[in-house]
Amino acid sequence: MVDIDRTIELIKNSKHVPEEDVKEICQKVQEILIEESNVQLIYPPIVVCGDIHGQLHDLLILFEKNGQVPNSKYLFLGDFVDRGFYSVETFLLLISLKLRYPDRIYLVRGNHESRSITMVYGFYDECLRKYGSVNVWRYCCEVFDYLSLGALIYGSNSSGGDGTGNGVFCIHGGLSPYIEYVDQIKHIDRKKEVPHEGAMCDLLWSDPDDVPAWAVSPRGAGYLFGENEVKKFLYSNKLNLIARAHQLVMEGYKELFNGGLVTVWSAPNYCYRCGNVAAVLRIDDYLNRDYGLFDAAIKDVDAIPSKNPAAEYFL
Amino acid sequence: MGYITPVRRILTAPDLEKWKESPTYDSVVSFIETLAEAVKGKTNDAECEVSLPVSQVLLVLDDVEKSIDKFPVIQDKNTSRFGKVEFRDFYDEITQISKGLLSSRIPKLQLHNDGKTDNDENNEHCNNEHCNHDNDDDDDDPLTEICVYFNESWGNRTRIDYGSGHELNFMCFLLCLVKLHVLDLEKDATAIILKIFIKYMKIMRNLQQKYWLEPAGSHGVWGLDDYHFLPFLFGASQLSTHPHLKPKSIHNKEYVDMFKDKYLYFHCIWFINSVKTASLRWHSPMLDDISGVRTWSKVAEGMIKMYKAEVLNKLPIIQHFFFGKILPAPEGVSRPPSSTTTTATTAHTHNGETVVDPDSNEGLPGHVHTWGDCCGIKLPSAIAAHQLEAASKPIPFD
């Protein structure tokens, strides 16, 4: 039996977590995630966070600044892994917290929580390096398939303030031309690898842009959508905000379309070079927004043992 | 001669296997190996003969370099994106002037030249059987092909990014010049690296820093480098006979400063240190590992193996490789993707007018593309295209 509190402490000190423990945590967290619906209903107050991309020490700063779990409630909008040095530890910390405090932290799937993407963008290589085999990568990918696709945050004030809506739709990427109502997302069979096209793909891949209507995305997956699509979606679903992540914004967050949509980015100095600040979106009981900015952790690498040096080409 | 507008042909895993066995693959590898061998033990400033064609290519690069100054970055407080949009103006300029530039600077490339490529014979077969480009046989302008590689060498217009695939396009551009007997590999190999490639690196560093190009398809810390591969490969070869410098010398700041202008490898380390925070161990574990290898000659050997495995053998990169007559497609690979089946191609211009941004050509329901035949390429039938689409959806960009 894994001691989850001890594991959380291990990770926070960037110590190695044994493979057997990873396996057990991954299996157990699936049992919790499978019970969650595709779009989780969550009540505020809550801290909404964007991409982390393996920047563990910055994630620890995020918790320090906004309150530790379970004192504060969190929603993470995906892209926990790839690119950074500590994707394994980042993902393990988040799912360990989920296991320990299932009602105090919610995890939504990002486009990087996928087998094909992690094989290209670093997480696969990292697992191989740190554990000497791809088992840990496999366990984590199975968890990816159970992550929910989005969340709805409902305000406790049912009158909805300005009368236009009373809720925040939270998603990693954005809207899909196949999804007019949030309810339609519930019909998706989410427990699979992220498909190359269709509603599930779009929700994880799309981006807002200055376009008059649905447009092709330069990413090769998902769509670009504009103010019209956002207005329509908010109106149809009686919402007042779409909160999403997926794109680096130098200021940490960026509101678009008269405040109808916000991009939140939570990886400061992305890839150790972009020089951006990071942000979280704090939503109170009345759905008021407050952004918390933070900078990168000033810390150098700790000794995470690697079992499989990358220099195999050079032997 | 029948040049064609180069097209992507490696779309599936079986295509990739055919690519690895193909003559074009072999000629790319042998080109890079020959160049690496030619700079063994030579510093950047080593004496080497600069032939007339090499100097002509350098003039082209001078012109590219000058174009950069025409498009300063206007600091827009309202833009939150990382990459600077003015890069697109630079890119458009290059695609508009490249044909004229190459033909005026390199007279041997002018239309109706008698240059025959090494591939003339085996090309005919491939072209007719698989490419379906019958109408192109009267195109005797090699620039139709060369310009595509040249234009692709500077990064992606839409995504404002750059990666080892773009770097590979520059090598293809040079390889075309060799195959057309503009450059003579036997005589020019050293100058191709010490003059042309170093100049190209200078331009790329300028573009990367000025327009904040994003790393294309980056593995993050788990890759060799955000942007480049080949300066490490050629650089390790430069160092492979050095009596004192060791791979671990990259950790010595004084050495890095002292040798950054002498060896490509040290310049790369210097550049990374200058743009990244924290230590090399953290942001570049791969380079840190390689620094533990005992000798530079081992590093140089490994770099060739790694280049094949991590660049030439990787579908996410090779799905964007262009094939024409000069660099022919492997036999039996997929037909060129149609408008509804490709993903990222970079925008190109015809007569200065942007025809399409094929980077964003994922067909919307009911959305009809008309650009597919803009280059005179006959598209596969709609049914074939549909089958192809089902078979191969390229890996999207993060």
PDB file of C-alpha atoms in Angstrom, chain A residues 53 57 79 83-87 111-112 116-117 119-123 125-126 129-130 177-178 196-197 205 214-223 246 248-251 253-254 269-275 299-301 304 306 308-311 313-315, chain B residues 77-82 158-159 212-215 217-222 226-227 275-279 281-283 285-286 289-290 293 298-303 305-306 309-310 316 343-344 357 359-365 369 389 393-398:
ATOM      1  CA  HIS A  53       4.307  21.475 -18.780  1.00  0.00           C
ATOM      2  CA  HIS A  57       8.963  24.019  -8.973  1.00  0.00           C
ATOM      3  CA  ASP A  79      -1.062  20.109 -20.312  1.00  0.00           C
ATOM      4  CA  ARG A  83       8.749  19.956 -22.440  1.00  0.00           C
ATOM      5  CA  GLY A  84       9.747  20.640 -18.840  1.00  0.00           C
ATOM      6  CA  PHE A  85      12.227  18.619 -16.788  1.00  0.00           C
ATOM      7  CA  TYR A  86       9.710  17.301 -14.246  1.00  0.00           C
ATOM      8  CA  SER A  87       6.657  16.112 -16.172  1.00  0.00           C
ATOM      9  CA  ASN A 111      -3.961  18.016 -25.827  1.00  0.00           C
ATOM     10  CA  HIS A 112      -0.622  16.892 -24.382  1.00  0.00           C
ATOM     11  CA  SER A 116       0.997  10.372 -29.736  1.00  0.00           C
ATOM     12  CA  ILE A 117       1.781  13.887 -28.502  1.00  0.00           C
ATOM     13  CA  MET A 119       5.908  10.602 -27.779  1.00  0.00           C
ATOM     14  CA  VAL A 120       6.922  13.694 -29.732  1.00  0.00           C
ATOM     15  CA  TYR A 121       7.188  16.414 -27.107  1.00  0.00           C
ATOM     16  CA  GLY A 122       9.290  14.955 -24.319  1.00  0.00           C
ATOM     17  CA  PHE A 123       7.231  13.085 -21.692  1.00  0.00           C
ATOM     18  CA  ASP A 125      11.720  10.471 -23.331  1.00  0.00           C
ATOM     19  CA  GLU A 126      11.586  11.670 -19.750  1.00  0.00           C
ATOM     20  CA  ARG A 129      15.299   8.433 -18.872  1.00  0.00           C
ATOM     21  CA  LYS A 130      14.091   8.419 -15.301  1.00  0.00           C
ATOM     22  CA  PRO A 177     -18.353  23.430 -34.414  1.00  0.00           C
ATOM     23  CA  TYR A 178     -19.927  20.143 -33.337  1.00  0.00           C
ATOM     24  CA  HIS A 196      -7.475  13.317 -34.710  1.00  0.00           C
ATOM     25  CA  GLU A 197     -10.756  15.066 -35.369  1.00  0.00           C
ATOM     26  CA  TRP A 205      -7.000  21.743 -29.634  1.00  0.00           C
ATOM     27  CA  TRP A 214     -14.970  28.854 -37.776  1.00  0.00           C
ATOM     28  CA  ALA A 215     -11.617  28.740 -39.508  1.00  0.00           C
ATOM     29  CA  VAL A 216      -8.893  26.187 -40.072  1.00  0.00           C
ATOM     30  CA  SER A 217      -6.225  25.959 -37.387  1.00  0.00           C
ATOM     31  CA  PRO A 218      -2.536  26.237 -38.229  1.00  0.00           C
ATOM     32  CA  ARG A 219      -1.921  23.495 -35.688  1.00  0.00           C
ATOM     33  CA  GLY A 220      -3.429  20.847 -37.954  1.00  0.00           C
ATOM     34  CA  ALA A 221      -6.039  19.921 -35.347  1.00  0.00           C
ATOM     35  CA  GLY A 222      -9.027  21.760 -33.899  1.00  0.00           C
ATOM     36  CA  TYR A 223     -10.385  25.052 -35.219  1.00  0.00           C
ATOM     37  CA  HIS A 246      -3.434  26.030 -24.432  1.00  0.00           C
ATOM     38  CA  LEU A 248       1.352  30.943 -24.144  1.00  0.00           C
ATOM     39  CA  VAL A 249       0.463  34.520 -23.261  1.00  0.00           C
ATOM     40  CA  MET A 250       3.355  36.678 -22.210  1.00  0.00           C
ATOM     41  CA  GLU A 251       1.308  38.444 -19.487  1.00  0.00           C
ATOM     42  CA  TYR A 253      -3.578  35.750 -18.900  1.00  0.00           C
ATOM     43  CA  LYS A 254      -5.472  37.477 -21.663  1.00  0.00           C
ATOM     44  CA  ASN A 269       9.435  31.519 -18.112  1.00  0.00           C
ATOM     45  CA  TYR A 270       8.142  28.712 -20.292  1.00  0.00           C
ATOM     46  CA  CYS A 271      10.823  26.238 -21.361  1.00  0.00           C
ATOM     47  CA  TYR A 272      13.293  28.186 -19.198  1.00  0.00           C
ATOM     48  CA  ARG A 273      13.577  30.857 -21.863  1.00  0.00           C
ATOM     49  CA  CYS A 274      10.352  32.617 -22.874  1.00  0.00           C
ATOM     50  CA  GLY A 275      10.498  35.267 -20.153  1.00  0.00           C
ATOM     51  CA  LYS A 299      16.002  27.104  -8.229  1.00  0.00           C
ATOM     52  CA  ASP A 300      18.457  24.914 -10.003  1.00  0.00           C
ATOM     53  CA  VAL A 301      18.155  21.270 -10.805  1.00  0.00           C
ATOM     54  CA  ILE A 304      16.731  13.199  -9.976  1.00  0.00           C
ATOM     55  CA  SER A 306      18.333   8.862 -14.303  1.00  0.00           C
ATOM     56  CA  ASN A 308      18.943   5.495 -18.754  1.00  0.00           C
ATOM     57  CA  PRO A 309      21.352   8.206 -19.909  1.00  0.00           C
ATOM     58  CA  ALA A 310      20.400   9.657 -23.268  1.00  0.00           C
ATOM     59  CA  ALA A 311      23.873   9.181 -24.640  1.00  0.00           C
ATOM     60  CA  TYR A 313      24.080   7.049 -29.592  1.00  0.00           C
ATOM     61  CA  PHE A 314      27.513   7.939 -28.299  1.00  0.00           C
ATOM     62  CA  LEU A 315      28.651   4.686 -26.694  1.00  0.00           C
TER      63      LEU A 315
ATOM     64  CA  LYS B  77       1.667  46.254 -26.298  1.00  0.00           C
ATOM     65  CA  ASN B  78      -1.571  44.602 -27.324  1.00  0.00           C
ATOM     66  CA  THR B  79      -0.013  41.455 -28.655  1.00  0.00           C
ATOM     67  CA  SER B  80       0.461  38.701 -26.152  1.00  0.00           C
ATOM     68  CA  ARG B  81       1.933  36.102 -28.424  1.00  0.00           C
ATOM     69  CA  PHE B  82       5.526  35.022 -28.229  1.00  0.00           C
ATOM     70  CA  THR B 158       1.961  30.800 -39.920  1.00  0.00           C
ATOM     71  CA  ARG B 159       3.279  29.394 -36.691  1.00  0.00           C
ATOM     72  CA  TRP B 212      11.289  35.288 -31.166  1.00  0.00           C
ATOM     73  CA  LEU B 213      10.737  32.226 -33.325  1.00  0.00           C
ATOM     74  CA  GLU B 214       9.119  29.428 -31.365  1.00  0.00           C
ATOM     75  CA  PRO B 215      10.813  26.029 -31.389  1.00  0.00           C
ATOM     76  CA  GLY B 217       7.945  20.433 -32.521  1.00  0.00           C
ATOM     77  CA  SER B 218      10.166  20.914 -29.532  1.00  0.00           C
ATOM     78  CA  HIS B 219      10.840  18.091 -27.101  1.00  0.00           C
ATOM     79  CA  GLY B 220      11.409  20.809 -24.552  1.00  0.00           C
ATOM     80  CA  VAL B 221      14.349  20.023 -22.311  1.00  0.00           C
ATOM     81  CA  TRP B 222      14.424  16.456 -23.656  1.00  0.00           C
ATOM     82  CA  ASP B 226      15.233  23.995 -29.429  1.00  0.00           C
ATOM     83  CA  TYR B 227      16.070  24.852 -33.027  1.00  0.00           C
ATOM     84  CA  VAL B 275      18.920  32.513 -23.768  1.00  0.00           C
ATOM     85  CA  LYS B 276      18.129  30.071 -20.967  1.00  0.00           C
ATOM     86  CA  THR B 277      17.976  30.379 -17.231  1.00  0.00           C
ATOM     87  CA  ALA B 278      19.314  27.841 -14.738  1.00  0.00           C
ATOM     88  CA  SER B 279      21.984  25.314 -15.596  1.00  0.00           C
ATOM     89  CA  ARG B 281      21.955  20.108 -16.575  1.00  0.00           C
ATOM     90  CA  TRP B 282      18.407  21.307 -16.152  1.00  0.00           C
ATOM     91  CA  HIS B 283      17.398  22.911 -19.431  1.00  0.00           C
ATOM     92  CA  PRO B 285      19.973  17.231 -20.041  1.00  0.00           C
ATOM     93  CA  MET B 286      20.803  15.698 -23.420  1.00  0.00           C
ATOM     94  CA  ASP B 289      24.803  13.671 -21.006  1.00  0.00           C
ATOM     95  CA  ILE B 290      26.784  14.030 -24.209  1.00  0.00           C
ATOM     96  CA  VAL B 293      31.275  11.075 -23.592  1.00  0.00           C
ATOM     97  CA  LYS B 298      32.782   9.508 -30.327  1.00  0.00           C
ATOM     98  CA  VAL B 299      30.418  12.485 -30.153  1.00  0.00           C
ATOM     99  CA  ALA B 300      30.863  13.084 -33.885  1.00  0.00           C
ATOM    100  CA  GLU B 301      30.040   9.444 -34.705  1.00  0.00           C
ATOM    101  CA  GLY B 302      27.065   9.492 -32.376  1.00  0.00           C
ATOM    102  CA  MET B 303      25.718  12.695 -33.904  1.00  0.00           C
ATOM    103  CA  LYS B 305      23.520   8.061 -35.708  1.00  0.00           C
ATOM    104  CA  MET B 306      21.345  10.405 -33.716  1.00  0.00           C
ATOM    105  CA  ALA B 309      17.270   8.318 -35.676  1.00  0.00           C
ATOM    106  CA  GLU B 310      15.868  11.607 -34.386  1.00  0.00           C
ATOM    107  CA  PRO B 316       6.673  14.137 -37.597  1.00  0.00           C
ATOM    108  CA  THR B 343      -1.697  19.484 -42.637  1.00  0.00           C
ATOM    109  CA  ALA B 344       1.116  21.844 -42.350  1.00  0.00           C
ATOM    110  CA  ASP B 357      -2.138  29.265 -46.306  1.00  0.00           C
ATOM    111  CA  ASP B 359      -0.777  25.307 -43.072  1.00  0.00           C
ATOM    112  CA  SER B 360      -4.356  25.623 -42.212  1.00  0.00           C
ATOM    113  CA  ASN B 361      -5.962  23.412 -44.741  1.00  0.00           C
ATOM    114  CA  GLU B 362      -7.910  21.054 -42.643  1.00  0.00           C
ATOM    115  CA  GLY B 363     -11.161  20.931 -44.529  1.00  0.00           C
ATOM    116  CA  LEU B 364     -14.178  22.217 -42.747  1.00  0.00           C
ATOM    117  CA  PRO B 365     -17.429  20.491 -43.564  1.00  0.00           C
ATOM    118  CA  HIS B 369     -10.467  24.372 -51.351  1.00  0.00           C
ATOM    119  CA  GLU B 389      -7.303  10.945 -45.362  1.00  0.00           C
ATOM    120  CA  LYS B 393      -3.513  12.225 -40.630  1.00  0.00           C
ATOM    121  CA  PRO B 394      -0.264  14.008 -39.967  1.00  0.00           C
ATOM    122  CA  ILE B 395       0.718  14.737 -36.411  1.00  0.00           C
ATOM    123  CA  PRO B 396      -0.520  18.220 -35.452  1.00  0.00           C
ATOM    124  CA  PHE B 397       1.588  20.969 -33.957  1.00  0.00           C
ATOM    125  CA  ASP B 398       1.361  21.769 -30.358  1.00  0.00           C
TER     126      ASP B 398
END
